[in-house]
XYZ file of C-alpha atoms in Angstrom:
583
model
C 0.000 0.000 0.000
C 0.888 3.861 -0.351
C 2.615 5.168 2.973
C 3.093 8.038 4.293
C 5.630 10.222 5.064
C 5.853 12.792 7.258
C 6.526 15.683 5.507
C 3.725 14.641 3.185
C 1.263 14.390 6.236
C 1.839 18.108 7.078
C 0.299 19.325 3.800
C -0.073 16.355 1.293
C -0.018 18.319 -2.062
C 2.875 20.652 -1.070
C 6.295 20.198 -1.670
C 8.783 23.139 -1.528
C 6.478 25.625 -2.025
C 4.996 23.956 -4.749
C 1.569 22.356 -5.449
C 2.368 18.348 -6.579
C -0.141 16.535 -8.708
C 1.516 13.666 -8.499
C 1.345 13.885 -4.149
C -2.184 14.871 -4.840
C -3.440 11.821 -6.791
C -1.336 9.617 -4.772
C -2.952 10.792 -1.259
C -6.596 10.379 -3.332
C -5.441 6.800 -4.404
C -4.388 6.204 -0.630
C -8.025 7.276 1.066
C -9.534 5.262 -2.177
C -11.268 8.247 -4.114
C -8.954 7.322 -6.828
C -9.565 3.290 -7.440
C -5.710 1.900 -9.176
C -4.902 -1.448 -9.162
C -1.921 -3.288 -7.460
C 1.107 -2.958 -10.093
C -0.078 0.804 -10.128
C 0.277 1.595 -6.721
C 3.636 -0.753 -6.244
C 5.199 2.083 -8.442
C 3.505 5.153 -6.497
C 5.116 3.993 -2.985
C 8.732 3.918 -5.007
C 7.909 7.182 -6.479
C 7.035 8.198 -2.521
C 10.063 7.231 -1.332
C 12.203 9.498 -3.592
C 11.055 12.237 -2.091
C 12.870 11.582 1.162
C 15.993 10.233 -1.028
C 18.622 12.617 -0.596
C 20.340 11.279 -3.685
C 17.108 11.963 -6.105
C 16.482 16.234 -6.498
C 13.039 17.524 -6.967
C 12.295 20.063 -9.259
C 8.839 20.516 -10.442
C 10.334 23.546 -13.591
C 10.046 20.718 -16.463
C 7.059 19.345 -15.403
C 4.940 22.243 -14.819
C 6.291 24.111 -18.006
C 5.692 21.498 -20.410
C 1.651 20.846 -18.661
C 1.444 24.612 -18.664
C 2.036 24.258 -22.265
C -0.507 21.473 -23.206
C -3.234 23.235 -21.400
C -2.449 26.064 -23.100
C -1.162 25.806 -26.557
C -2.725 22.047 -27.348
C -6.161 21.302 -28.272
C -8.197 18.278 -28.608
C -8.910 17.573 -32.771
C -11.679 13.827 -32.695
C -15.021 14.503 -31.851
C -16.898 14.490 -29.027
C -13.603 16.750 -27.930
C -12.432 18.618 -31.147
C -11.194 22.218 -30.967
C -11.228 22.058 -26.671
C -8.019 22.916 -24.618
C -6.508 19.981 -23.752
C -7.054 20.309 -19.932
C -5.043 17.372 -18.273
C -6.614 14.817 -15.532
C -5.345 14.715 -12.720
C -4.164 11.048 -13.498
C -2.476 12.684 -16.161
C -0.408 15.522 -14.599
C 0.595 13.112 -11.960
C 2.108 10.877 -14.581
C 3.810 13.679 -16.183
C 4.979 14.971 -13.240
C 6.443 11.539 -12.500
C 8.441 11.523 -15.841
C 10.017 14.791 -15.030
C 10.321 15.705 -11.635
C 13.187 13.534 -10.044
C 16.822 14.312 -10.695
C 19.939 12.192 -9.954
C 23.515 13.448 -10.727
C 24.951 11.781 -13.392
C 28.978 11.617 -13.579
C 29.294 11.971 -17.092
C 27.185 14.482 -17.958
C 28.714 16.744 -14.617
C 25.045 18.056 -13.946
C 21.755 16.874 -12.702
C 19.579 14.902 -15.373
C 15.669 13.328 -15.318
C 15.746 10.053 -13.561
C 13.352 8.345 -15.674
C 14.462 8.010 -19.424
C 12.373 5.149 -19.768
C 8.736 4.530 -19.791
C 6.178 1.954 -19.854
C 2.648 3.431 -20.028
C -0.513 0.434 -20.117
C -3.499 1.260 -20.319
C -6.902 0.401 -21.932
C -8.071 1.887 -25.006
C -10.155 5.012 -25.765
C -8.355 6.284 -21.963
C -6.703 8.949 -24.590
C -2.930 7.218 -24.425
C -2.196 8.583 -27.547
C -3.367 12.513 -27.502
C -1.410 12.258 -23.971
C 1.796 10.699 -25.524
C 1.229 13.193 -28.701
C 0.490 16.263 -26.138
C 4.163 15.497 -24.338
C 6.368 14.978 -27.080
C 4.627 18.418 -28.563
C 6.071 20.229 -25.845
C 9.268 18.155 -25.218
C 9.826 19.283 -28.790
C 9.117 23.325 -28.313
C 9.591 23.544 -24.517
C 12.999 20.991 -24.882
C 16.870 22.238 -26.050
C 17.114 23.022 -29.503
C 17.526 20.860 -32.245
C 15.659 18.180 -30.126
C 14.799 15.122 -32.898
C 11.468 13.520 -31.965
C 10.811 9.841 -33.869
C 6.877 8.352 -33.358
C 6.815 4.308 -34.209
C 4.580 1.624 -34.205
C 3.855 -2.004 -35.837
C 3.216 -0.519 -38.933
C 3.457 2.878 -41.041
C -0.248 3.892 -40.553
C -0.756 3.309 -36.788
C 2.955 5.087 -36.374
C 0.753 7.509 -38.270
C -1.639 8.357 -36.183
C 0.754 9.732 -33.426
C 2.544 12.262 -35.859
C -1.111 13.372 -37.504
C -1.934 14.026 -33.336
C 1.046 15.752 -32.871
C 0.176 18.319 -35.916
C -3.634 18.343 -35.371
C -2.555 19.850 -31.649
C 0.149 21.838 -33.762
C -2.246 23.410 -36.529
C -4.469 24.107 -33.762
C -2.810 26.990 -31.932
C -1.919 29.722 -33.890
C 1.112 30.622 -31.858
C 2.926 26.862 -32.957
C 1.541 26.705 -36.470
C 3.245 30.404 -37.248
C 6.631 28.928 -36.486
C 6.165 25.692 -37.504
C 5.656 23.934 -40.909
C 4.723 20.358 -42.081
C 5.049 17.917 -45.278
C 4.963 14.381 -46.234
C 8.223 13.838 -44.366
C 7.264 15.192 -41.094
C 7.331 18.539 -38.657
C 9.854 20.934 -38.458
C 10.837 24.523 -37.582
C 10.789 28.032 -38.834
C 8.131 29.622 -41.030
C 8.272 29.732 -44.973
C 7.156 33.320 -44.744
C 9.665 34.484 -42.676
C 12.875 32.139 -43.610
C 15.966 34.230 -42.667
C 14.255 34.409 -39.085
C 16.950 33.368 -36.203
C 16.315 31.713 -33.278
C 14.538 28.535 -31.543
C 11.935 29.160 -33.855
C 13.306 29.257 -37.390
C 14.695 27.092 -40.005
C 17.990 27.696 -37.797
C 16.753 24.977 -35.590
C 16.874 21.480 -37.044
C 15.073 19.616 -34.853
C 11.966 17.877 -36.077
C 9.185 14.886 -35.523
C 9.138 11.778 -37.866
C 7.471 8.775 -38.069
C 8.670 5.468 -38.687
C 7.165 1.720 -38.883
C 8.564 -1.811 -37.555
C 8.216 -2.573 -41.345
C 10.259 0.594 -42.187
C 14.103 -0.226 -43.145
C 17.214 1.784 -42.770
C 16.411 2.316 -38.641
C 20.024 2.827 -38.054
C 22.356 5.696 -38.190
C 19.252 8.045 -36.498
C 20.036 10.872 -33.194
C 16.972 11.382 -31.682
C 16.369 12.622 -28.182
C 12.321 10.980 -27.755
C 11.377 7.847 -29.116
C 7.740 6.798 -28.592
C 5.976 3.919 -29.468
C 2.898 3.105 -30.009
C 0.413 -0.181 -29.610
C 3.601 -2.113 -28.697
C 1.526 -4.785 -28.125
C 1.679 -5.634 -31.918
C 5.211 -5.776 -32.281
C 6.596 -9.399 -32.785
C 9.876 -9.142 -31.056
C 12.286 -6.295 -30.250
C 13.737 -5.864 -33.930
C 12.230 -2.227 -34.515
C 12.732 -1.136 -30.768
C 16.419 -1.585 -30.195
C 17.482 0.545 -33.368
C 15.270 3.574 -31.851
C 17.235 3.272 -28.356
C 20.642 3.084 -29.452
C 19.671 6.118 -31.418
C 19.274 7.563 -27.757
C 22.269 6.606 -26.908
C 24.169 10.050 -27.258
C 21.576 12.026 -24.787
C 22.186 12.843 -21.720
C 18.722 12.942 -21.098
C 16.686 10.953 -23.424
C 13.286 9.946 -22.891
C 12.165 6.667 -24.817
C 8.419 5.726 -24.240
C 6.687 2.931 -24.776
C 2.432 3.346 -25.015
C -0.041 0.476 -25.445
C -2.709 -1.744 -24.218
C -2.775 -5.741 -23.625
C -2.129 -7.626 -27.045
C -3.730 -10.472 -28.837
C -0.306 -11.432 -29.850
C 0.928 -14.491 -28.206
C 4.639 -14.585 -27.161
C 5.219 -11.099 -28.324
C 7.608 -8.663 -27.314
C 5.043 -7.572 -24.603
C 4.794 -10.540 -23.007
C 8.478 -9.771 -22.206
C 8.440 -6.722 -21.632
C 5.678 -6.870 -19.138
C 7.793 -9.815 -17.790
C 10.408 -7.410 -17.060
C 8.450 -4.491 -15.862
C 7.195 -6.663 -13.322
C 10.186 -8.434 -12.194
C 11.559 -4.578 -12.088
C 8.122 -3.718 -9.372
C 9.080 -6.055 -7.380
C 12.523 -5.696 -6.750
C 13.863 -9.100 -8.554
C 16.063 -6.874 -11.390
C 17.281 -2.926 -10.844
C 15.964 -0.389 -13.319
C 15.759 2.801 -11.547
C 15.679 4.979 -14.879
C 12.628 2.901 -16.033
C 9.037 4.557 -15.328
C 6.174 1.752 -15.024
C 2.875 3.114 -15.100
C 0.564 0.488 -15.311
C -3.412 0.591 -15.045
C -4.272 -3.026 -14.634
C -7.056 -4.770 -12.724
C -5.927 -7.106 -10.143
C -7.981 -10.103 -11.100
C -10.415 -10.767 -14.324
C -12.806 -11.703 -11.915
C -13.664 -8.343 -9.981
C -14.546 -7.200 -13.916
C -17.713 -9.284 -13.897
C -18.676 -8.269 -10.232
C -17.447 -4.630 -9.250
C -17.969 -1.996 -11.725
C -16.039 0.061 -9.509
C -12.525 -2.004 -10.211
C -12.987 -1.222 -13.849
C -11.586 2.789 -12.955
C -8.083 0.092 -12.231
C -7.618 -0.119 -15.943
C -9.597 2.747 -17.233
C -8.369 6.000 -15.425
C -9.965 8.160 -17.822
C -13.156 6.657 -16.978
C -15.966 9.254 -16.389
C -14.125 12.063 -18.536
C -12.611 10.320 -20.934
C -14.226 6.837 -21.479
C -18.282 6.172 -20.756
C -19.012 3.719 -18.397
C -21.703 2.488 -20.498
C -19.329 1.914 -23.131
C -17.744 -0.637 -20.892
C -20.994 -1.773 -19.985
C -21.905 -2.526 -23.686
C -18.984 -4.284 -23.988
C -18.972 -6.796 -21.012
C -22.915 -7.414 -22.151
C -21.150 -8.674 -24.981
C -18.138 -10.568 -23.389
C -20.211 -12.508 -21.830
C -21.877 -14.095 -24.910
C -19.194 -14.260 -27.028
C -15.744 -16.325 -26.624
C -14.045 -14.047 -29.230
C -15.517 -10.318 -27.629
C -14.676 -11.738 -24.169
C -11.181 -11.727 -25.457
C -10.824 -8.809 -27.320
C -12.746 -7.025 -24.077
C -10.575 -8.686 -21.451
C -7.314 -7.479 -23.351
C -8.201 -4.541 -25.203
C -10.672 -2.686 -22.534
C -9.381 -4.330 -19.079
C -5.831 -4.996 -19.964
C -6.259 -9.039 -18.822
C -3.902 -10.968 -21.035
C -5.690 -13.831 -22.742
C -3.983 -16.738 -23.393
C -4.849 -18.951 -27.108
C -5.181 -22.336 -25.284
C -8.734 -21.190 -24.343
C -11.353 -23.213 -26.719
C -13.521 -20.960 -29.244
C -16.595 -22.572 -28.074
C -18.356 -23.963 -24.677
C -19.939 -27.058 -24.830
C -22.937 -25.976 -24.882
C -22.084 -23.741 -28.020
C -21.121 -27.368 -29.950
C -23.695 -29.575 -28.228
C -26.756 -30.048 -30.554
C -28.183 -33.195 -31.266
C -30.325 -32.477 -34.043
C -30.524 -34.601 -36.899
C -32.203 -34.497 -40.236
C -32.877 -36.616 -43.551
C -30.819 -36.033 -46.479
C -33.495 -36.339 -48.350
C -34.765 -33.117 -47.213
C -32.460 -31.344 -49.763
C -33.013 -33.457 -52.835
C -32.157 -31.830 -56.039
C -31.440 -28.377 -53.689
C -28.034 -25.915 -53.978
C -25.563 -26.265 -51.282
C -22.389 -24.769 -50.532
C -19.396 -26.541 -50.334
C -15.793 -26.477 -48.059
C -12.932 -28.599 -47.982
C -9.346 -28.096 -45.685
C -7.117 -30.514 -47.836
C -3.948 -32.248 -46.560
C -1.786 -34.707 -47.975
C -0.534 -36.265 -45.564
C -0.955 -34.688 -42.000
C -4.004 -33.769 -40.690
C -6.842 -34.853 -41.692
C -8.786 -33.823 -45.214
C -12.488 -33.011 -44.955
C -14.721 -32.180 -47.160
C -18.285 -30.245 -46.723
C -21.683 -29.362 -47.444
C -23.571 -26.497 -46.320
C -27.566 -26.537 -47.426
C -29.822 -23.879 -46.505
C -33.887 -24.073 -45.418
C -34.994 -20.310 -46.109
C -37.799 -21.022 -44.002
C -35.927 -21.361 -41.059
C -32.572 -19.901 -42.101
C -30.982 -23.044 -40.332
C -27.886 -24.583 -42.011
C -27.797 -28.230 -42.330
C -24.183 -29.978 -42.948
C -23.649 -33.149 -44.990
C -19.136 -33.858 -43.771
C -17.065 -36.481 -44.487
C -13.516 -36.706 -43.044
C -10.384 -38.584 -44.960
C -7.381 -39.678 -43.979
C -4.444 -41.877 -45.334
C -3.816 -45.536 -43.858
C -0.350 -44.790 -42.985
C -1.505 -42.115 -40.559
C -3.412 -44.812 -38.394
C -0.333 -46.630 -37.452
C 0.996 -43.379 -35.580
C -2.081 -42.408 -33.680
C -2.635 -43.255 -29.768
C -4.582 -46.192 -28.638
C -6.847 -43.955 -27.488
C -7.282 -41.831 -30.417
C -6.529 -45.584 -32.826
C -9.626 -46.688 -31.248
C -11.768 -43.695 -31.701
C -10.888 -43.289 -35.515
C -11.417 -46.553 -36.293
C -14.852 -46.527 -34.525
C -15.698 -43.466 -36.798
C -14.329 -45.145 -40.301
C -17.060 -48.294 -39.121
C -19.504 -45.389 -39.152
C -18.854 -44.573 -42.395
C -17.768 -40.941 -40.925
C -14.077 -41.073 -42.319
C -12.673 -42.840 -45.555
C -9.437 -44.191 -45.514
C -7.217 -43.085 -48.751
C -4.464 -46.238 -49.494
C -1.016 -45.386 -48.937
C 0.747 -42.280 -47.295
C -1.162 -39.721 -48.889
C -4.720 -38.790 -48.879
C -6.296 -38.569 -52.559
C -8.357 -36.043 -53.384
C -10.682 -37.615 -56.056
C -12.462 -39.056 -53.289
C -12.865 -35.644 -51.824
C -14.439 -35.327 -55.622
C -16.284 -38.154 -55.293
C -18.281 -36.912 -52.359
C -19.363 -34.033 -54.426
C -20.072 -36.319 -57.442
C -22.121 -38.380 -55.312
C -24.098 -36.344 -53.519
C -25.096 -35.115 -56.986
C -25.168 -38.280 -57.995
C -27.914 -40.122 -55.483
C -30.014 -36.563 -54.255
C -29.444 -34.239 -56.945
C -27.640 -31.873 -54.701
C -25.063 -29.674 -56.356
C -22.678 -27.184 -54.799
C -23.220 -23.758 -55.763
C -19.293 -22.966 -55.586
C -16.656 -25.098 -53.033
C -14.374 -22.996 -50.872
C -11.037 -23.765 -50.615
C -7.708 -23.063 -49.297
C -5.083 -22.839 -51.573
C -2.722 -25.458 -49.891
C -2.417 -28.533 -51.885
C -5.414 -27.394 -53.946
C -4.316 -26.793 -57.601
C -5.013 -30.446 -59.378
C -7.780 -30.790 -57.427
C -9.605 -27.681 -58.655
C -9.000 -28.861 -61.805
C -10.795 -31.917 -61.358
C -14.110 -30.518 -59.976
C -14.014 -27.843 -62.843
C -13.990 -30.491 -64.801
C -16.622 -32.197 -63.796
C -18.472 -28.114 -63.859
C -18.610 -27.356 -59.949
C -16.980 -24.099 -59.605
C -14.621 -23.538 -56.797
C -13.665 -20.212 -54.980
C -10.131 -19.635 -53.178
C -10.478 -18.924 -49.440
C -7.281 -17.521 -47.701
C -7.100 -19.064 -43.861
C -5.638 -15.873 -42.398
C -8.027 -12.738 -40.233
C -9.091 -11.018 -42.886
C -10.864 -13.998 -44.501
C -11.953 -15.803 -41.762
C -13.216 -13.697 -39.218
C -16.470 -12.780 -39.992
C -17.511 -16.303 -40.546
C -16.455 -17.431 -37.913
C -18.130 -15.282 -36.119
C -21.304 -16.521 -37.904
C -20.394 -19.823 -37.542
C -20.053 -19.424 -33.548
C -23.810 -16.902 -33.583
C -25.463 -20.364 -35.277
C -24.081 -22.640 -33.072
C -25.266 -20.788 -30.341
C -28.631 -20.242 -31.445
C -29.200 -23.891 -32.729
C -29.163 -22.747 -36.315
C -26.427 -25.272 -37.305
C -27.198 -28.290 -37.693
C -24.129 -30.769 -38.337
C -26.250 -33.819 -37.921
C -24.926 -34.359 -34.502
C -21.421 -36.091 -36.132
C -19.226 -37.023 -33.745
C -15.762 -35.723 -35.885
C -17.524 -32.550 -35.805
C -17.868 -32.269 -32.572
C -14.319 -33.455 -31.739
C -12.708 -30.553 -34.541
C -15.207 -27.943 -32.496
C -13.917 -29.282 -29.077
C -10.256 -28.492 -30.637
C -10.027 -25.672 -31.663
C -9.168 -22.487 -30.518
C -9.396 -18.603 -31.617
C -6.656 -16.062 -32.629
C -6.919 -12.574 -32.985
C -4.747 -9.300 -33.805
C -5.379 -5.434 -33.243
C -8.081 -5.330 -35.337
C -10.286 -7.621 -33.606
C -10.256 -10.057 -36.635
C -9.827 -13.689 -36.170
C -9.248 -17.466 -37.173
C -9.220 -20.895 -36.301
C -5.945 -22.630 -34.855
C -4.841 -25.269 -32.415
C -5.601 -25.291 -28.987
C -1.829 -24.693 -27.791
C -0.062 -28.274 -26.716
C -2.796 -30.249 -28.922
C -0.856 -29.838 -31.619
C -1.974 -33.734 -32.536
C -5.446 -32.609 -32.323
C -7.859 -32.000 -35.438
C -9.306 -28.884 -36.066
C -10.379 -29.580 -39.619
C -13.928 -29.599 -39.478
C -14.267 -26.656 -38.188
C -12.310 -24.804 -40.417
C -14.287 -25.816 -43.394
C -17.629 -25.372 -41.594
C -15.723 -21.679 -41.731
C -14.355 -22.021 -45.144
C -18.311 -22.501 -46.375
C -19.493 -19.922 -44.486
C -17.200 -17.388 -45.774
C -18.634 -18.623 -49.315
C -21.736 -18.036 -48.281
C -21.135 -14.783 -46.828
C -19.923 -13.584 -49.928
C -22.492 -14.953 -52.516
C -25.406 -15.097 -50.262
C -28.057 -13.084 -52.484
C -27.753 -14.970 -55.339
C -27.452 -18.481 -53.410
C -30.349 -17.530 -51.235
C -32.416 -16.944 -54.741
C -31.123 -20.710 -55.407
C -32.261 -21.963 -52.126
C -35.946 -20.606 -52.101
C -36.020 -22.878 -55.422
């Protein structure tokens, strides 16, 4: 918990004559009026401690100059805020006051410099992390040393983006920055066009500037900058675009290099070990003094669902900022949905989620409908296969519609080669062979599974009922002479790409039908299994896909990715099959 000192006791937001918002929101956090969550307040008792350090100097100068300046010279530029001072929370000045206030005495550079030249800032989305971020480097830039070199990253180009077009939004906005400032394609810089033999901090004479670059961006090297800041780190795959950005601090004597984001989606990420490390550093098991942690986090994912309250832990902005019925939107949501509940529990509550969770519940896959083929005879369905040589196992699919109803109905079969039997468990030996007496899996001859009986199930279902595929998803692996043959025989197939883009929003149809019963895979027992097995995946933009449940790697997700493949043939020609299907 927060203690307290005793020169803090005698007036708790004085310190030298000066009014502290960072002593302020840390005696609010300490009675509870402000609501923070463990990690958070680990960091305010360190911060607490410094002020009776005799090595560490206060001075509040920096601090207060550059907030004086975003309250005064930045304004907000998205709606519901657009074209309003930027007037700072009190969460905020506290944090900026914690970047800037402590001094220790640094040997080499003969003088007192900013403790903290590193710094970690979590928090959940729409809590304004990036206008904040934006608003400091601003004024690091015009309330800094000249010729101070400001470089805004992220994953990619556009999101690194959206930094520098805050940074100039807030610039264009007051009339005092914009009439010594310009802007182009390559980024912001100093001195007015108008006036260009101007001298001084404010004229072409000073060469400092603010840039953007990307993880995917090359040539990172070679670069003197004196902030760094990057955004959604959570994206970022390993370490390969930060490390070029802090050597290129490495000549400062006080750099500042910070890192913004939320949770990720991204498994094994450079997060993950970055967290890893922030947290080992809270606790005392490794020594980074110079690093800054400030991290809203909840202390459990269970107080989400019951205290409302808890949620200000990982939403500070909450109230101001961020509408509580927002959140509440989004838990309604959460909690009927496997694939919201993740992107919620990350992205708005900062609660890693981990890919080994299932996709569905059991009673998501449980439904033990069945139906008669016959049903369908001489009707359009749509088709999917996953095709695999040799590994997992091939299945093939079709989807029929009743209008009526708008349930799905799913005629599978599953393939896989007779080589592949001899290196399954006794457990799993015992089940396959169980379905193969069912007639729910063929058995190709040899090592390899063969595809013209994936054709034949198509041929016969045509065949015996009349029923012919509209078009046949499928993924391009292995694919090629196989398209041929069903062209050949006239069904038309349609390439489906297994990555987010493609197979989100089916899946997210196919998980809505299950759920409401309107599904119907004929209660088939490989189904269920390939349901049971697989997991979701999901990146920044809340998009997603089928994988392995991680450690199962010798379990089969198959069916469900071409109940997904199907549905994302549907999705896409469902007019014109639906005109088919009322036939």
């Amino acid at each position: 918990m927060i203690q307290s000192h005793q020169n803090v006791l005698t007036n708790p937001y004085e310190y030298q004559g000066n009014h502290s918002f960072l002593l302020e929101y840390m005696d609010k956090c300490k009675k509870g009026e402000i609501i923070i969550g463990h990690e958070l307040k680990i960091q305010l008792d360190k911060l607490l401690d410094y002020f009776e350090d005799d090595e560490i100097k206060i001075e509040f100068d920096d601090a207060q100059k550059r907030m004086h300046f975003i309250e005064n010279e930045c304004r907000h530029f998205e709606a519901p805020f657009s074209g309003q001072p930027f007037l700072l929370d009190l969460f905020q000045k506290a944090f900026i006051e914690a970047i800037y206030i402590f001094k220790i005495y640094d040997d080499e550079a003969g003088r007192y410099v900013r403790l903290h030249q590193d710094v970690l800032f979590l928090v959940a989305r729409k809590n304004g992390k990036t206008p904040l971020i934006s608003a400091i480097c601003l004024s690091e830039w015009f309330c800094g040393e000249m010729g101070t070199k400001i470089l805004c990253s992220s994953n990619d180009y556009e999101q690194a983006g959206l930094m520098l077009e805050a940074i100039n939004a807030m610039r264009e906005e007051s009339k005092t920055l914009s009439k010594v400032t310009r802007s182009n394609i390559k980024g912001i810089f100093f001195g007015n066009p108008k006036k260009p033999k101007k001298r001084g901090k404010f004229s072409y004479q000073n060469k400092g500037h603010i840039k953007k670059i990307s993880a995917k961006t090359g040539a990172k090297e070679g670069k003197n900058i004196k902030v760094g800041a990057v955004d959604e780190v959570h994206e970022l795959a390993d370490n390969t675009s930060i490390m070029p950005i802090r050597q290129a601090l490495s000549t400062q004597d006080e750099p500042l290099f910070i890192e913004l984001t939320t949770e990720g989606v991204v498994n094994d990420g450079y997060l993950d070990g970055r967290l890893k490390e922030a947290r080992q550093a809270l606790h005392g098991e490794i020594d980074r003094p110079r690093w800054l942690i400030w991290m809203y986090t909840q202390d459990s994912e269970s107080e989400v669902w019951q205290d409302e309250k808890s949620w200000h832990k990982s939403n500070p902005g909450m109230g101001t900022i961020k509408k509580k019925s927002f959140l509440r939107k989004m838990i309604e949501e959460a909690q009927t949905s496997k694939s919201m509940r993740v992107y919620v529990m990350s992205k708005d509550f900062n609660i890693k989620q981990n890919n080994a969770t299932a996709w569905l519940t059991p009673d998501d896959i449980k439904n033990e409908e069945t139906f008669d083929i016959e049903m369908f005879r001489n009707k359009f369905g749509i088709g999917g296969v996953d095709l695999s040589k040799t590994g997992d196992l091939a299945s093939a699919r079709m989807i029929l519609l009743d209008p009526d109803t708008n349930k799905k109905y799913t005629i599978q079969k599953y393939f896989i080669p007779e080589s592949k039997l001899e290196t399954l468990t006794k457990e799993d030996l015992n089940k396959y062979k169980e379905w193969i007496r069912e007639g729910f899996m063929e058995v190709s001859p040899g090592n390899e599974n063969d595809f013209s009986l994936v054709t034949k199930f198509y041929l016969d279902l045509y065949k015996n009922y009349g029923i012919r595929p509209y078009k046949v998803g499928y993924d391009k692996w292995s694919a090629l002479y196989w398209v041929k043959e069903m062209e050949e025989f006239g069904f038309e197939c349609q390439k489906v790409s297994q990555e987010y883009g493609s197979m989100s929003e089916a899946m997210r149809l196919v998980e809505a039908d299950l759920k409401s019963n309107l599904l119907v895979y004929n209660d088939n027992p490989v189904d269920k299994y390939c349901f049971e097995n697989t997991a979701l995946e999901m990146n920044s933009k809340m998009e997603m896909r089928p994988i392995k449940v991680q450690g199962q790697d010798n379990k089969k997700i198959d069916g469900a990715v071409t109940n997904i493949i199907a549905y994302k043939v549907y999705i896409d020609n469902r007019n014109e099959f639906m005109q088919l299907a009322r036939r």
